[in-house]
Amino acid sequence: MHADDKKAQRVVKIQNPRKASVLVIDDEEAMCEGCRQTLEESGFSTAVALNGAEGIRLAEKVRPDVVLVDLKMPGVGGMEVIRRVHELDPHIVPIVITGYGTVDSAVESMKLGAFDFLTKPFEPEKLLESVRRGVKLSHLRLESETREEKQVPAEKAGPSKQDVLLKGLSVLSESYSAGFDRMDFIDELSRLEVEAKYHADILGRVKKREKAILDVVNELRLVDEIISKHDYKKSSLIQILLDTQVSLHWLPRHALKWISERLNVPLADIYSIASFYEAFSLKPEGAHSVHVCMGTACHVRGAPDLLRKTSALLGIEEGQSDDKQMFTLKTVHCLGCCALSPVVQIDDFYLSNPSLAKLKKVFKSLEAEEVHK
Amino acid sequence: MKKLASTSDLEKTRRAIVSEREKKPVVITVCSGTGCITCGSSDLFDSLHQEILKQGLYDRIELRKTGCHGFCELGPVTVILPKEICYFQMKPADVPEVITKTIIGDEVVERLTYKDSQSGNRIANLRDIPFYKYQKRILLANNAVVNPGDIRDYIAIGGYSALAKVLTQMKPDEVIHVMKEANLRGRGGGGFPAGIKWETTRRASGKPKYVIVNADEGDPGAYMDRSLLEGNPHGVIEGLIIGGYAIGAHEGFIYVRQEYPLAVKNTQRALEQASQYGLLGERILGTGFHFDVRIHRGAGAFVSGESSALMTALEGHVGEPRPKYIHTSEKGLWDKPSCLNNVETWATVPFIINQGASWFRSMGTKGSSGTKVFSLVGKINNTGLVEVPMGISLRDIIFKIGGGIPKGRKFKAVQTGGPSGGVLPESLLDLPVDFDELTKAGSMMGSGGMIVMDEDTCMVDTARYYVDFLAHESCGKCVPCREGLRQMLFILNDITSGHGKEGDLELLEELSETLREASLCALGQSAPNPVMSTLRHFRDEYNAHIREKRCPAGVCKELIRFDIDQEKCSGCGLCKKNCPVGAVYEKEKKRFFIDNEKCIKCGACYSVCPEKFSAVIRSSGTPQPTAFTAQKGGRK
């Protein structure tokens, strides 16, 4: 089946909550029938397959939430079914039902993705409880998948999640052999899975946070260098802010707080300066600054037109930065290049009355440079 | 470098530098001001350097990066000394030819020389080019021969000799006396006599005293100070040290806009070199005088160029002005006596010391002596910096030096004095340019911006532009300025967008009066000037906007539209290519139309349409010929 179709089906499932569905695969017809009755009485929709191959086919067709599967079947065995079903659609939760429960087979099936391990014969309540939790898990998986599809995942949480899970499994298999109750085993497992997911999320967030903190620390180091270059003089405050603006492209709050503490100047005073002068920016600016000169000489020779042209080309208004934080468009009162008017200054170089093509070319090449970086 | 221990050391060093320089008979100077760098002077310099090495002419030719020559529009400017052959807009590809023909041979490369826009003649010698011929270049002359990055260049032309003279032969009072005699009036715009200011500061009680260079050249359209600091920072520094000596200050500041990175860099380097040579620091030239200079970069606020605001900024606070019941020359920086002068004023000082007050007074008018640098920009053929004696007429500056208005357009007005000044119409072109005459005519000298406007410039828009600028730059401390300008801007925005109504002009005049009377500092007091002077000379234009909803100059965006004349259009498609918003569409092959709903009125199509076709039509206030609109309808 096509990947896109799969997605479409999943979406439909979530949008129209319907009966949870369970597929029972067992070569014992009586077993199948027993399960079917128990489940349908409790409001599940069911499908039944009497061998592995048919089970896989049916799973493909009905996309159940949970698959109950016997391990020992003629032809395609239970392990194979679990593997194939997992490949087919990872949100399907397999639960093993078997008459030959061993620790090894339990661990192996769990490694393949089985959610629970029921040894025949089992009480209907046990079956129902296990299935309910399986369905819940299936829905959880679906939800988190669609969430992830919407958001671009910042950190791949996959490997760490699996690691935690496997580690837990090996511990559990030991305790299982040591005679713990199976129910505890199952509970512990699902708890672990939830925890693993939680930790994986946190890990991603922590990593981001760690990077942010590191960035801040680096910025403050830079600011410190600047402050010491100016001998910690209060009268050099504007000079310190100017240098900070040049090296960070804006004046973040933490930098201003840092300067305030270092120079023993109230933060409010620093803000009054930072908001008074044109040169300072209190929001992040793009990597490249585009300054259109609005001096009188430029004005009479068409600076407003140049501004309109540039603004249309970059798709941003004056004072804005583009989405990619590539360019910031600003106006400046006079660059003192009046003889070359109208002038636009892009970073360190000046363009005298550039044509649209020239501007396009410069912006393109700057963008390409940034991508290259 | 060993520090210069005496004035004779300085003279010895000068002679040594000169005799070393004389070994190379030819000097090629390449302008390295911001303007020329933009035009590619760095590449040109590199290829000249390589070509000289390649041809083995290193022993004969000195290659020098210099400050601004003033003629920025035709940059990069290259001058070959001693013959003063001047080449404009030379490209690296021209270099081998120039070296072979002009340097080795004795032939001028015609196509690189100046072409007179009126007669069409080619002029090779710098002195014969009208732009230079009618000027009296004193400050700017040095700019064009020294490398701002090398103090030896400045010393070679006699730099720091005025300082040597002052330190060893003159008492501070004598220096002040000379300055008062010379009647050097502040070049920053105020026109207050520098000598008197120096004297007040010297007499004021309180120590220490400070001297400050105001290089916060905020006037849009003016760049004299930038060019002087970029091109010859030592001249300014020398003037400042002399001022420090005369006033009794041992610390100086240079307050320069951060928008001028090259000026900051060159000044910084000049200060370092001056210290190395013992011209700054302890025991200058072996005398007992000590002096230090620090650079302070302004962070981009027009009002911080006002003296009290500038000093507040130097202290590290928000650069807002304060009431000046007590002058800054008595209580200025940190409440100490401080003398603030503009870049050009300081740069003039060494000349006055060296050549005397009577020499200085021999130039200019009775009330305003000496020369003044103007930035002659806008709609004019020869754009750039010009230095002229005071008293020259506007007509001479604009038509003789500036070469008139480009593309045969008609002169409309010239704006002087920046946002505090006003516009002067054609009827006032014979006005002699000096402090008092310009003020009488309703404008002012200002720092020297001279923006020429032609018939395509809208005067209402110009007034709106200045008020917009000032409203933005008002610090907001006093109500008349903050609120008055805001209201004036609302009214002017209405007028330029076609929403003006009767009575607006009277209201503007009333507001102007209030601003002038009640504002705290010069920014607010002079803010109405652009509005008042345009109202005085161009009231008709205001009325056309208000009554006919028409912009006669075709500038105000909301009142104009662009269309393509199908009969004139050749179908080249340049307009389509240059439209940034895709408002030009090709209805059928080679038939172009402008979608006025999409059009942002940037005028790109209008300016790229080849002159021989002139098919893009800009119209204002007139109904559209049906031909345009009918055909446009067909598209939908």
Short mmCIF file of N, CA and C in Angstrom, two decimals, chain B residues 380-463:
data_model
loop_
_atom_site.label_atom_id
_atom_site.label_comp_id
_atom_site.label_asym_id
_atom_site.label_seq_id
_atom_site.Cartn_x
_atom_site.Cartn_y
_atom_site.Cartn_z
N ILE B 380 21.63 67.68 -9.85
CA ILE B 380 22.65 68.56 -10.40
C ILE B 380 23.68 67.72 -11.12
N ASN B 381 24.27 68.30 -12.17
CA ASN B 381 25.19 67.52 -12.99
C ASN B 381 26.44 67.11 -12.24
N ASN B 382 27.17 68.09 -11.68
CA ASN B 382 28.39 67.75 -10.98
C ASN B 382 28.13 67.64 -9.49
N THR B 383 27.85 66.44 -9.07
CA THR B 383 27.55 66.25 -7.65
C THR B 383 28.84 66.06 -6.89
N GLY B 384 28.91 66.63 -5.70
CA GLY B 384 30.09 66.39 -4.89
C GLY B 384 30.30 67.47 -3.86
N LEU B 385 31.52 67.50 -3.31
CA LEU B 385 31.85 68.50 -2.30
C LEU B 385 32.55 69.67 -2.96
N VAL B 386 32.11 70.87 -2.64
CA VAL B 386 32.76 72.04 -3.21
C VAL B 386 33.16 72.99 -2.09
N GLU B 387 34.30 73.61 -2.26
CA GLU B 387 34.73 74.60 -1.28
C GLU B 387 34.83 75.95 -1.98
N VAL B 388 34.09 76.92 -1.45
CA VAL B 388 34.03 78.22 -2.11
C VAL B 388 34.22 79.33 -1.08
N PRO B 389 34.69 80.49 -1.52
CA PRO B 389 34.75 81.60 -0.57
C PRO B 389 33.34 82.05 -0.23
N MET B 390 33.15 82.49 1.00
CA MET B 390 31.84 83.01 1.41
C MET B 390 31.50 84.19 0.51
N GLY B 391 30.22 84.35 0.24
CA GLY B 391 29.80 85.49 -0.54
C GLY B 391 29.59 85.18 -2.01
N ILE B 392 30.01 84.03 -2.45
CA ILE B 392 29.77 83.61 -3.84
C ILE B 392 28.26 83.44 -4.01
N SER B 393 27.77 83.65 -5.22
CA SER B 393 26.31 83.55 -5.39
C SER B 393 25.90 82.09 -5.58
N LEU B 394 24.66 81.83 -5.23
CA LEU B 394 24.12 80.48 -5.41
C LEU B 394 24.19 80.07 -6.88
N ARG B 395 23.95 81.06 -7.76
CA ARG B 395 23.96 80.78 -9.19
C ARG B 395 25.33 80.25 -9.62
N ASP B 396 26.38 80.89 -9.11
CA ASP B 396 27.72 80.44 -9.47
C ASP B 396 27.98 79.01 -9.01
N ILE B 397 27.53 78.74 -7.80
CA ILE B 397 27.76 77.39 -7.28
C ILE B 397 27.00 76.37 -8.12
N ILE B 398 25.74 76.66 -8.37
CA ILE B 398 24.91 75.66 -9.02
C ILE B 398 25.20 75.53 -10.51
N PHE B 399 25.40 76.67 -11.18
CA PHE B 399 25.55 76.57 -12.63
C PHE B 399 26.99 76.53 -13.10
N LYS B 400 27.87 77.32 -12.45
CA LYS B 400 29.26 77.30 -12.90
C LYS B 400 29.98 76.05 -12.41
N ILE B 401 29.89 75.81 -11.10
CA ILE B 401 30.60 74.66 -10.53
C ILE B 401 29.79 73.39 -10.73
N GLY B 402 28.52 73.49 -10.43
CA GLY B 402 27.67 72.30 -10.50
C GLY B 402 27.26 71.91 -11.91
N GLY B 403 27.47 72.80 -12.86
CA GLY B 403 27.15 72.45 -14.24
C GLY B 403 25.67 72.38 -14.54
N GLY B 404 24.83 72.94 -13.67
CA GLY B 404 23.41 73.01 -13.98
C GLY B 404 22.66 71.72 -13.71
N ILE B 405 21.43 71.70 -14.22
CA ILE B 405 20.50 70.60 -13.92
C ILE B 405 20.61 69.54 -15.01
N PRO B 406 20.61 68.28 -14.65
CA PRO B 406 20.73 67.23 -15.66
C PRO B 406 19.49 67.11 -16.55
N LYS B 407 19.69 66.50 -17.67
CA LYS B 407 18.63 66.17 -18.65
C LYS B 407 17.82 67.39 -19.08
N GLY B 408 18.46 68.56 -19.00
CA GLY B 408 17.78 69.76 -19.47
C GLY B 408 16.56 70.15 -18.69
N ARG B 409 16.42 69.61 -17.48
CA ARG B 409 15.26 69.98 -16.67
C ARG B 409 15.44 71.38 -16.13
N LYS B 410 14.35 71.91 -15.60
CA LYS B 410 14.38 73.27 -15.11
C LYS B 410 14.68 73.31 -13.62
N PHE B 411 15.51 74.29 -13.23
CA PHE B 411 15.82 74.46 -11.82
C PHE B 411 14.57 74.93 -11.07
N LYS B 412 14.36 74.36 -9.90
CA LYS B 412 13.19 74.79 -9.14
C LYS B 412 13.59 75.48 -7.84
N ALA B 413 14.45 74.84 -7.06
CA ALA B 413 14.83 75.41 -5.78
C ALA B 413 16.10 74.76 -5.28
N VAL B 414 16.74 75.42 -4.33
CA VAL B 414 17.86 74.78 -3.66
C VAL B 414 17.59 74.85 -2.17
N GLN B 415 17.86 73.73 -1.50
CA GLN B 415 17.59 73.65 -0.07
C GLN B 415 18.92 73.75 0.67
N THR B 416 19.02 74.66 1.61
CA THR B 416 20.24 74.74 2.40
C THR B 416 19.88 74.63 3.87
N GLY B 417 20.87 74.24 4.65
CA GLY B 417 20.68 74.23 6.10
C GLY B 417 20.02 72.99 6.65
N GLY B 418 19.83 71.97 5.82
CA GLY B 418 19.26 70.73 6.32
C GLY B 418 17.86 70.92 6.85
N PRO B 419 17.45 70.09 7.80
CA PRO B 419 16.08 70.14 8.31
C PRO B 419 15.77 71.45 9.04
N SER B 420 16.82 72.20 9.40
CA SER B 420 16.56 73.47 10.07
C SER B 420 16.51 74.62 9.08
N GLY B 421 16.85 74.35 7.84
CA GLY B 421 16.94 75.41 6.85
C GLY B 421 15.69 75.52 6.01
N GLY B 422 15.86 76.15 4.86
CA GLY B 422 14.69 76.32 4.03
C GLY B 422 15.06 76.21 2.56
N VAL B 423 14.06 76.41 1.71
CA VAL B 423 14.32 76.34 0.28
C VAL B 423 14.41 77.75 -0.30
N LEU B 424 15.25 77.88 -1.30
CA LEU B 424 15.40 79.17 -1.96
C LEU B 424 15.04 78.98 -3.43
N PRO B 425 14.08 79.76 -3.92
CA PRO B 425 13.63 79.58 -5.30
C PRO B 425 14.56 80.31 -6.28
N GLU B 426 14.22 80.19 -7.55
CA GLU B 426 15.07 80.73 -8.60
C GLU B 426 15.30 82.24 -8.43
N SER B 427 14.29 82.93 -7.94
CA SER B 427 14.40 84.39 -7.82
C SER B 427 15.51 84.81 -6.85
N LEU B 428 15.93 83.90 -5.98
CA LEU B 428 16.94 84.24 -5.00
C LEU B 428 18.32 83.69 -5.36
N LEU B 429 18.48 83.24 -6.63
CA LEU B 429 19.72 82.59 -7.02
C LEU B 429 20.93 83.51 -6.94
N ASP B 430 20.72 84.81 -7.01
CA ASP B 430 21.87 85.70 -6.99
C ASP B 430 22.27 86.13 -5.58
N LEU B 431 21.63 85.48 -4.63
CA LEU B 431 21.94 85.76 -3.23
C LEU B 431 23.39 85.36 -2.93
N PRO B 432 24.14 86.28 -2.27
CA PRO B 432 25.49 85.86 -1.87
C PRO B 432 25.37 84.88 -0.70
N VAL B 433 26.17 83.82 -0.77
CA VAL B 433 26.07 82.81 0.27
C VAL B 433 26.93 83.20 1.46
N ASP B 434 26.32 83.69 2.52
CA ASP B 434 27.01 83.78 3.80
C ASP B 434 25.98 83.64 4.93
N PHE B 435 26.47 83.60 6.16
CA PHE B 435 25.59 83.29 7.28
C PHE B 435 24.38 84.21 7.33
N ASP B 436 24.63 85.52 7.23
CA ASP B 436 23.56 86.48 7.47
C ASP B 436 22.57 86.55 6.32
N GLU B 437 23.09 86.51 5.09
CA GLU B 437 22.20 86.66 3.92
C GLU B 437 21.22 85.49 3.84
N LEU B 438 21.71 84.28 4.08
CA LEU B 438 20.84 83.11 3.99
C LEU B 438 19.76 83.16 5.07
N THR B 439 20.13 83.61 6.25
CA THR B 439 19.14 83.70 7.32
C THR B 439 18.08 84.72 6.96
N LYS B 440 18.52 85.83 6.38
CA LYS B 440 17.57 86.86 5.99
C LYS B 440 16.56 86.32 4.97
N ALA B 441 17.03 85.43 4.10
CA ALA B 441 16.16 84.92 3.04
C ALA B 441 15.26 83.79 3.54
N GLY B 442 15.31 83.52 4.84
CA GLY B 442 14.40 82.51 5.39
C GLY B 442 14.98 81.11 5.39
N SER B 443 16.24 81.01 5.04
CA SER B 443 16.88 79.70 5.15
C SER B 443 18.02 79.85 6.14
N MET B 444 19.01 79.00 6.07
CA MET B 444 20.20 79.22 6.88
C MET B 444 21.39 78.50 6.27
N MET B 445 22.56 78.84 6.77
CA MET B 445 23.77 78.23 6.25
C MET B 445 23.81 76.74 6.60
N GLY B 446 23.51 76.45 7.85
CA GLY B 446 23.56 75.06 8.28
C GLY B 446 24.97 74.55 8.17
N SER B 447 25.09 73.24 8.14
CA SER B 447 26.43 72.68 8.11
C SER B 447 26.96 72.65 6.68
N GLY B 448 26.13 72.89 5.70
CA GLY B 448 26.64 72.99 4.33
C GLY B 448 26.00 72.08 3.31
N GLY B 449 24.86 71.54 3.67
CA GLY B 449 24.15 70.73 2.68
C GLY B 449 23.48 71.66 1.69
N MET B 450 23.60 71.36 0.42
CA MET B 450 22.99 72.20 -0.60
C MET B 450 22.32 71.25 -1.57
N ILE B 451 21.02 71.08 -1.42
CA ILE B 451 20.33 70.07 -2.22
C ILE B 451 19.55 70.77 -3.32
N VAL B 452 19.95 70.47 -4.54
CA VAL B 452 19.34 71.14 -5.69
C VAL B 452 18.11 70.35 -6.14
N MET B 453 17.04 71.08 -6.40
CA MET B 453 15.81 70.41 -6.82
C MET B 453 15.36 70.94 -8.17
N ASP B 454 14.87 70.03 -8.99
CA ASP B 454 14.40 70.45 -10.30
C ASP B 454 12.88 70.35 -10.36
N GLU B 455 12.34 70.55 -11.53
CA GLU B 455 10.87 70.60 -11.63
C GLU B 455 10.21 69.27 -11.28
N ASP B 456 10.99 68.18 -11.22
CA ASP B 456 10.42 66.90 -10.84
C ASP B 456 10.42 66.67 -9.34
N THR B 457 10.77 67.70 -8.60
CA THR B 457 10.75 67.55 -7.15
C THR B 457 9.52 68.26 -6.60
N CYS B 458 8.77 67.56 -5.78
CA CYS B 458 7.55 68.15 -5.21
C CYS B 458 7.91 68.88 -3.93
N MET B 459 7.57 70.14 -3.84
CA MET B 459 7.95 70.93 -2.68
C MET B 459 7.14 70.56 -1.44
N VAL B 460 5.89 70.15 -1.65
CA VAL B 460 5.09 69.73 -0.51
C VAL B 460 5.69 68.44 0.06
N ASP B 461 6.07 67.56 -0.84
CA ASP B 461 6.69 66.32 -0.41
C ASP B 461 8.01 66.60 0.31
N THR B 462 8.74 67.59 -0.17
CA THR B 462 10.00 67.95 0.49
C THR B 462 9.74 68.43 1.91
N ALA B 463 8.74 69.29 2.07
CA ALA B 463 8.40 69.76 3.41
C ALA B 463 7.96 68.59 4.28
#
